[in-house]
PDB file of C-alpha atoms in Angstrom:
ATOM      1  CA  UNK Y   1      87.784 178.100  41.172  1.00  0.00           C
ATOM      2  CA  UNK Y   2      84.801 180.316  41.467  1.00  0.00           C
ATOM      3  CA  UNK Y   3      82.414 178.201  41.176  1.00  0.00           C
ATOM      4  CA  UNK Y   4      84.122 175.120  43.006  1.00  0.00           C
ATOM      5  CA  UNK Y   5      84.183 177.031  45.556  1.00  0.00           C
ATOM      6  CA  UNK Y   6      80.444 178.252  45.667  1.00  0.00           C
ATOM      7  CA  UNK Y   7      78.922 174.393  45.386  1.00  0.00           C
ATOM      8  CA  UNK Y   8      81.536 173.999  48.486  1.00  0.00           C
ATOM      9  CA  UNK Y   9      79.918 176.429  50.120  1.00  0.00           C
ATOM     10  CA  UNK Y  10      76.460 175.434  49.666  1.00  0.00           C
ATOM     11  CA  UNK Y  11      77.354 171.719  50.425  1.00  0.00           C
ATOM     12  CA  UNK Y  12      78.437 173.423  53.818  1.00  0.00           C
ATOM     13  CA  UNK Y  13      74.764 175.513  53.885  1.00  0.00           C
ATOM     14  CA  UNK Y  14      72.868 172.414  53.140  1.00  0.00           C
ATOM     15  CA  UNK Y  15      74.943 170.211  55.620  1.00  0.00           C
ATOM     16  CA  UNK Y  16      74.483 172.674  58.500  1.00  0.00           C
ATOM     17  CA  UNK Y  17      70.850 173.281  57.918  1.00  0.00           C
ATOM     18  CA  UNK Y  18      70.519 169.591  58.130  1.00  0.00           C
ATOM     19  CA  UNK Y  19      72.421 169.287  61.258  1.00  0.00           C
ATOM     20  CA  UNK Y  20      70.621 172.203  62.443  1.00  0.00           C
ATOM     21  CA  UNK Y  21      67.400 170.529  61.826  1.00  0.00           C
ATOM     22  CA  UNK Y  22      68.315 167.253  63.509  1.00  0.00           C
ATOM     23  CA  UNK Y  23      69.538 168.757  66.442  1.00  0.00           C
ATOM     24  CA  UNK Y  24      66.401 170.801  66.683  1.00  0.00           C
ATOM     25  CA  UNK Y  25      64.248 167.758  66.547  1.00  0.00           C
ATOM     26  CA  UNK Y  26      66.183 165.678  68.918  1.00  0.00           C
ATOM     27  CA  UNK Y  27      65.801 168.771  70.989  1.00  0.00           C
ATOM     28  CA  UNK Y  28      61.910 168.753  70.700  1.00  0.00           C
ATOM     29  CA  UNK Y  29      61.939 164.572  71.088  1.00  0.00           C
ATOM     30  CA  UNK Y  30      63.442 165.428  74.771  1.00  0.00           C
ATOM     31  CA  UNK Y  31      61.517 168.212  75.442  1.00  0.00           C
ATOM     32  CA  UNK Y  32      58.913 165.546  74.573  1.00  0.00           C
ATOM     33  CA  UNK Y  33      60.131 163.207  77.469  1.00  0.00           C
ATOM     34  CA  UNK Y  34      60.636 166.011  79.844  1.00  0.00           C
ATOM     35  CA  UNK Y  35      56.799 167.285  80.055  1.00  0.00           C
ATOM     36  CA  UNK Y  36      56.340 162.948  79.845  1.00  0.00           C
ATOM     37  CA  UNK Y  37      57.802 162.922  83.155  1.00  0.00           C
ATOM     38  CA  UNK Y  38      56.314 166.224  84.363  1.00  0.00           C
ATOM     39  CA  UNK Y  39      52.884 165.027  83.546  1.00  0.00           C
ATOM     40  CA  UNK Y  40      53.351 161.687  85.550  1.00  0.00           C
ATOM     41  CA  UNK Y  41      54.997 163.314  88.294  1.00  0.00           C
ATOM     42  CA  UNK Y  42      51.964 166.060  88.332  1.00  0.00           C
ATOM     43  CA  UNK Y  43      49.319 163.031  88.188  1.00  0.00           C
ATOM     44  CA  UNK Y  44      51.260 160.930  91.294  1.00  0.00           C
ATOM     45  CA  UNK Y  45      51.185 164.748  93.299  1.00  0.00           C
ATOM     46  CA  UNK Y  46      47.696 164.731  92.449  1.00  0.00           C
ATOM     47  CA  UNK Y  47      46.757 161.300  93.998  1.00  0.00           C
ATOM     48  CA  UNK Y  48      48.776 162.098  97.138  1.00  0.00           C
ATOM     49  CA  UNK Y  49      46.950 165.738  97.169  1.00  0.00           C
ATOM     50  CA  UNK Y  50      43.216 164.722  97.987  1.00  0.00           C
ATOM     51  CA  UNK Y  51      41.645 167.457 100.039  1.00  0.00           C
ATOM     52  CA  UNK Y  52      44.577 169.796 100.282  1.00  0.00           C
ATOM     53  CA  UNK Y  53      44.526 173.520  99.248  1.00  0.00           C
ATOM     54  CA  UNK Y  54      46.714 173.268  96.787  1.00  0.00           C
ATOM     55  CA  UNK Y  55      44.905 171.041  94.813  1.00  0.00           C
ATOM     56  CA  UNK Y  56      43.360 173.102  92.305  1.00  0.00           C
ATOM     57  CA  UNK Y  57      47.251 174.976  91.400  1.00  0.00           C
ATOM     58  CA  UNK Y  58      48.408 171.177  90.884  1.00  0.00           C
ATOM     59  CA  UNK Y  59      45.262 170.169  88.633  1.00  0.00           C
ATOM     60  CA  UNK Y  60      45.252 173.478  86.872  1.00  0.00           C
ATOM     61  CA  UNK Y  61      49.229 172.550  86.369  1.00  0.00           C
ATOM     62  CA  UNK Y  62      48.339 169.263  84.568  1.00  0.00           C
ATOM     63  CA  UNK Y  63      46.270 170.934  81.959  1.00  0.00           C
ATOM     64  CA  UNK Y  64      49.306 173.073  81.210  1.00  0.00           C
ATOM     65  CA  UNK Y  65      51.203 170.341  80.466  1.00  0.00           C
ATOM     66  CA  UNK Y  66      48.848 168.505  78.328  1.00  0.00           C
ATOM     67  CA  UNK Y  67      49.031 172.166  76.134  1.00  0.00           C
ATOM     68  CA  UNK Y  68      52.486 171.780  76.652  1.00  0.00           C
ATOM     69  CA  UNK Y  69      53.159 168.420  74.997  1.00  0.00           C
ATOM     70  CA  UNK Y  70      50.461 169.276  72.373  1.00  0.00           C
ATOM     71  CA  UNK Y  71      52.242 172.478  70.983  1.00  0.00           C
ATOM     72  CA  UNK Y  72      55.735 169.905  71.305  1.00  0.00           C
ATOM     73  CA  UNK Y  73      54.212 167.120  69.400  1.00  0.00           C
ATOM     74  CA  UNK Y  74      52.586 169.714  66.629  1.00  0.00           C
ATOM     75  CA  UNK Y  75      56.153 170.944  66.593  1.00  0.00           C
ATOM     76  CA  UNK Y  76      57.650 167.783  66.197  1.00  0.00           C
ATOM     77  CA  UNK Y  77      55.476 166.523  63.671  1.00  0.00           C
ATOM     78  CA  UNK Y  78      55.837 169.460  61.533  1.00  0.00           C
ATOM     79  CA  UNK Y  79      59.650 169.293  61.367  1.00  0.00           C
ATOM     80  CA  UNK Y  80      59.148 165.699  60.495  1.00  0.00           C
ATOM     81  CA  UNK Y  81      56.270 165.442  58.468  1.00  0.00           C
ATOM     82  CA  UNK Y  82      55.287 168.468  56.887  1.00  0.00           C
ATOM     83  CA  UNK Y  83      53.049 171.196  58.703  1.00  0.00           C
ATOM     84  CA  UNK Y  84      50.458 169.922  56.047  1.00  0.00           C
ATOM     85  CA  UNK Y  85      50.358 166.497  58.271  1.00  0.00           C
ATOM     86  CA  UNK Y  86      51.020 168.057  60.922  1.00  0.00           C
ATOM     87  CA  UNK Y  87      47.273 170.351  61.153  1.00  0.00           C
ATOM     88  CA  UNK Y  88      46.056 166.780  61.403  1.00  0.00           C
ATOM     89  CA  UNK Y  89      48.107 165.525  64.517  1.00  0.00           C
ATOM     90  CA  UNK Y  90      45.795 163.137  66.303  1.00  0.00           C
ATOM     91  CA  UNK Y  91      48.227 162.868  69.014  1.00  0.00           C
ATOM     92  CA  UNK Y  92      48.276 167.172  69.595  1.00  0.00           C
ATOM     93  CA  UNK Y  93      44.470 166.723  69.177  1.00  0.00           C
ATOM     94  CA  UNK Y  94      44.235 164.133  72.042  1.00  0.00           C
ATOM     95  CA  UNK Y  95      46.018 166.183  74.098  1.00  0.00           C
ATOM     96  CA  UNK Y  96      44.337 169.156  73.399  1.00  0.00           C
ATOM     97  CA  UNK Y  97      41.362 167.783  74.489  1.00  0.00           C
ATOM     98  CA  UNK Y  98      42.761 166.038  77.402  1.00  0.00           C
ATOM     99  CA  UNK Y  99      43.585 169.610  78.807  1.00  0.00           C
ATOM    100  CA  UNK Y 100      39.677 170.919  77.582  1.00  0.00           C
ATOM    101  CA  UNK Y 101      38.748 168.073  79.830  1.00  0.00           C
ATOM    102  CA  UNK Y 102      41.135 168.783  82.529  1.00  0.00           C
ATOM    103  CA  UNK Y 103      40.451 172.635  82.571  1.00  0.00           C
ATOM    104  CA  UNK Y 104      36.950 171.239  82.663  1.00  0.00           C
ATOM    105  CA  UNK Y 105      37.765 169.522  85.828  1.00  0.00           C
ATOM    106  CA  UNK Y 106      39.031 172.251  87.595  1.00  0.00           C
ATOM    107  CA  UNK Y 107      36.032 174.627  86.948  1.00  0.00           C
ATOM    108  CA  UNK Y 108      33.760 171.704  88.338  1.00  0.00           C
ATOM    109  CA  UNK Y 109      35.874 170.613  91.139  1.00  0.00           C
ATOM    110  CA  UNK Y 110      36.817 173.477  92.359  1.00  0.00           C
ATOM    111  CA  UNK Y 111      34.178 176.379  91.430  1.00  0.00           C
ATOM    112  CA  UNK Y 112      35.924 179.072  94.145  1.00  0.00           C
ATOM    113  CA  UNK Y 113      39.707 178.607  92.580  1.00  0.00           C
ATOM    114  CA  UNK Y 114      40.695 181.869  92.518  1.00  0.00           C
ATOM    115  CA  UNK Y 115      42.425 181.536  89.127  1.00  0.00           C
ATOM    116  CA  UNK Y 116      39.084 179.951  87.270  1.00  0.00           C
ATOM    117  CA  UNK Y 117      39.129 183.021  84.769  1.00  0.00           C
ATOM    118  CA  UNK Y 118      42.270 182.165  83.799  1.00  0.00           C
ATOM    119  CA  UNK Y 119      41.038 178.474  83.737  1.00  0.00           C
ATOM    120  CA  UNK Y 120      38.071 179.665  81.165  1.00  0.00           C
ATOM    121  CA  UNK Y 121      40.504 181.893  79.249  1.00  0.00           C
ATOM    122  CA  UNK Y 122      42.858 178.812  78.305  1.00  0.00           C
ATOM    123  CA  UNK Y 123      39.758 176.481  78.051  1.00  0.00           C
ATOM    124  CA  UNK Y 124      38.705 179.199  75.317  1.00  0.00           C
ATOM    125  CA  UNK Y 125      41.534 179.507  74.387  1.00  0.00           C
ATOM    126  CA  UNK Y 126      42.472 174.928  73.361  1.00  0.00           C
ATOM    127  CA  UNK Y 127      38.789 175.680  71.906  1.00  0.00           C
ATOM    128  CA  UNK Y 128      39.544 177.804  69.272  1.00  0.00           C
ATOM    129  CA  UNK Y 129      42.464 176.058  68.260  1.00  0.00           C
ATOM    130  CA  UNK Y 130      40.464 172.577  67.564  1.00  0.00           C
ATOM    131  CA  UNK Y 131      38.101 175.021  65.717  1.00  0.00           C
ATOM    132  CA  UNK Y 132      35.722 174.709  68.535  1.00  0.00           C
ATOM    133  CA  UNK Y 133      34.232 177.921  68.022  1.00  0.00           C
ATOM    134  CA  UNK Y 134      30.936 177.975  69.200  1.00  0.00           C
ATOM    135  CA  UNK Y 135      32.338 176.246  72.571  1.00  0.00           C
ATOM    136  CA  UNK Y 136      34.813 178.896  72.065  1.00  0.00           C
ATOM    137  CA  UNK Y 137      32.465 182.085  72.480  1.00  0.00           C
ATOM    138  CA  UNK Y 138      30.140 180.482  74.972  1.00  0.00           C
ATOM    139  CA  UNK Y 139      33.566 180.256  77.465  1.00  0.00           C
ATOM    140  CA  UNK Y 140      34.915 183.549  76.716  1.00  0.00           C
ATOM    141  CA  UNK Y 141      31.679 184.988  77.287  1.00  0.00           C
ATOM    142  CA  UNK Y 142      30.737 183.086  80.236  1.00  0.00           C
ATOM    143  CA  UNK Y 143      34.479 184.451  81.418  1.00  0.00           C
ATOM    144  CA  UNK Y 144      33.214 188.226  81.280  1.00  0.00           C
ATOM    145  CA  UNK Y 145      30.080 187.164  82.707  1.00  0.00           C
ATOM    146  CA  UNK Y 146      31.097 185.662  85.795  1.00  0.00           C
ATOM    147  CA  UNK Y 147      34.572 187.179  86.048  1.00  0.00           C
ATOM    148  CA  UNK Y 148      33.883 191.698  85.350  1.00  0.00           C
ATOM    149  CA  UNK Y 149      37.194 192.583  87.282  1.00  0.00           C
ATOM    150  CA  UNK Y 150      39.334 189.645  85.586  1.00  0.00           C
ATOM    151  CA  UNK Y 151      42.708 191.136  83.995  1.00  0.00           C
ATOM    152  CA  UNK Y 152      41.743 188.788  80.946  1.00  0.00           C
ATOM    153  CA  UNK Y 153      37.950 190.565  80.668  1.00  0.00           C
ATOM    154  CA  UNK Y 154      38.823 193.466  77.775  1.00  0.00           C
ATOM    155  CA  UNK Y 155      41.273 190.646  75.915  1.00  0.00           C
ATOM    156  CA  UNK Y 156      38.441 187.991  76.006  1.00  0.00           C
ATOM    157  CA  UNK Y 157      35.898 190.766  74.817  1.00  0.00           C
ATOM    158  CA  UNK Y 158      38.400 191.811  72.267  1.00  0.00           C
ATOM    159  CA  UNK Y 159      38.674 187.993  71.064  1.00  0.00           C
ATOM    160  CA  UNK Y 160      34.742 187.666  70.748  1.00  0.00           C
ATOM    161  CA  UNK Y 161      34.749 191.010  69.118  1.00  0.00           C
ATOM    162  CA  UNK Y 162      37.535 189.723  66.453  1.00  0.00           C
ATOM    163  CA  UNK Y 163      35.352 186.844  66.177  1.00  0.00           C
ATOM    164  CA  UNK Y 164      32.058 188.244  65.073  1.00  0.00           C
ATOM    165  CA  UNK Y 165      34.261 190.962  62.721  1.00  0.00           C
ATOM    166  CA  UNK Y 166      36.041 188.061  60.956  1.00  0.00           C
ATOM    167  CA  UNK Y 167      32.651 186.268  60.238  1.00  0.00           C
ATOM    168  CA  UNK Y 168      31.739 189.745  59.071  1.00  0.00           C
ATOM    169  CA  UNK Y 169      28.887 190.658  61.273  1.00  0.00           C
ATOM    170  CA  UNK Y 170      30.388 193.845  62.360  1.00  0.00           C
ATOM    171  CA  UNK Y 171      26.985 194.995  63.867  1.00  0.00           C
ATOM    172  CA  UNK Y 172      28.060 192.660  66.728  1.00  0.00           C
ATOM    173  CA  UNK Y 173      31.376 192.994  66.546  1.00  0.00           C
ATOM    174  CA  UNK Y 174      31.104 196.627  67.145  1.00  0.00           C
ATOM    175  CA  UNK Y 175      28.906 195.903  70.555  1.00  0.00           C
ATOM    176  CA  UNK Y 176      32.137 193.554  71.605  1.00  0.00           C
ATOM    177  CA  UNK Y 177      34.411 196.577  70.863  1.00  0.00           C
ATOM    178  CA  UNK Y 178      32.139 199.128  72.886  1.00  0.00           C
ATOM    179  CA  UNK Y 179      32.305 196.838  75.763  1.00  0.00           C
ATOM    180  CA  UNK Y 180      36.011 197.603  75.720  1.00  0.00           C
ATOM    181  CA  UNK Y 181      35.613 200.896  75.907  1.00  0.00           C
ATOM    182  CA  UNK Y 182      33.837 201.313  78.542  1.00  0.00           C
ATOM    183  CA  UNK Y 183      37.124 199.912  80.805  1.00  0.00           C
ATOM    184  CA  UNK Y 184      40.342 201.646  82.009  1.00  0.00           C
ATOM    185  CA  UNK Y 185      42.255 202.802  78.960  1.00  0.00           C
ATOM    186  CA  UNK Y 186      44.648 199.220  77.443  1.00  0.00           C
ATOM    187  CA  UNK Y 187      46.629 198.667  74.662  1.00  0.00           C
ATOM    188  CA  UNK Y 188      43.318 196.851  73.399  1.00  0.00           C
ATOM    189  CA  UNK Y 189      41.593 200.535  73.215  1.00  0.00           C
ATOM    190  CA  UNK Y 190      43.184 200.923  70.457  1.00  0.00           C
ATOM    191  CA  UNK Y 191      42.473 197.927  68.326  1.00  0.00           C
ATOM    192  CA  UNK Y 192      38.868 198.243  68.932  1.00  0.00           C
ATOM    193  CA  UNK Y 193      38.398 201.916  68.148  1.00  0.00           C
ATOM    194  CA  UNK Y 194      40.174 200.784  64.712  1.00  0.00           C
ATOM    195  CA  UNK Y 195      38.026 197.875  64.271  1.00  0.00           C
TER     196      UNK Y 195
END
């Protein structure tokens, strides 16, 4: 009875964490067709948008949603595929770089955006996930250069810091850290004294 009653209950287990799966995925295959319909809706606002001041929110907007769909897409692909196949998503890579190029945009369109440090930190940001790392540092650091009182300055320092330590040339990493220090006291103080 025992044991009839333990394979009943893991029949149950496996059945739920089946259901539980599909439901998830038909969850991410709509979120999927949602940020569709956001991007198309964002590009039509766009065309209708030429010249006004709110441009550069709306533009910036579509880049979000290309990051958007790509993390959705990864997602979906990994609860379908395998996260092995899924690293190799040439759909999340497309879109990836469709937001590099649309964060791109942005910073050449409109130069005086006020939120183009932000635009450099998530341009650094899709970089380093495609393993674009040199591209990677030259943003970040092109984000403290042009950008000293950005609230993303000591996190992008901290990023270029963690990159030179994990490539282990800690004589650089260490003058990223400094850099740090010589801010208002963060939560990032912290990490870089350790480092």
């Amino acid at each position: 009875l025992v044991a009839s009653l333990a394979v009943l209950l893991c029949g149950f287990s496996l059945t739920d964490e089946a259901e539980e799966k599909a439901e998830f995925v038909d969850s991410l295959k709509r979120d999927v067709i949602k940020v569709e319909h956001s991007i198309d809706v964002t590009k039509d606002l766009i065309k209708k948008s030429k010249g006004a001041p709110y441009l550069p929110d709306i533009v910036f907007r579509l880049a979000e949603l290309y990051v958007e769909k790509s993390r959705l897409v990864y997602y979906l692909e990994v609860e379908t595929k395998g996260a092995e196949q899924a690293v190799s998503s040439p759909e999340s890579k497309l879109l990836k770089n469709e937001a590099i190029e649309t964060y791109k945009d942005v910073m050449h369109r409109f130069p005086e955006y006020r939120y183009n440090d932000k635009v450099l930190f998530f341009l650094g940001h899709e970089y380093h996930e495609l393993g674009m790392h040199e591209d990677m540092l030259d943003t970040y650091k092109k984000l403290v250069e042009d950008y000293p009182k950005s609230s993303l300055l000591l996190e992008a320092l901290y990023i270029i810091g963690d990159y030179y330590f994990n490539k282990d040339d800690l004589k650089e990493a260490e003058q990223w850290y400094n850099k740090i220090l010589k801010y208002r006291e963060s939560p990032l103080h912290d990490m870089a004294r350790y480092k």
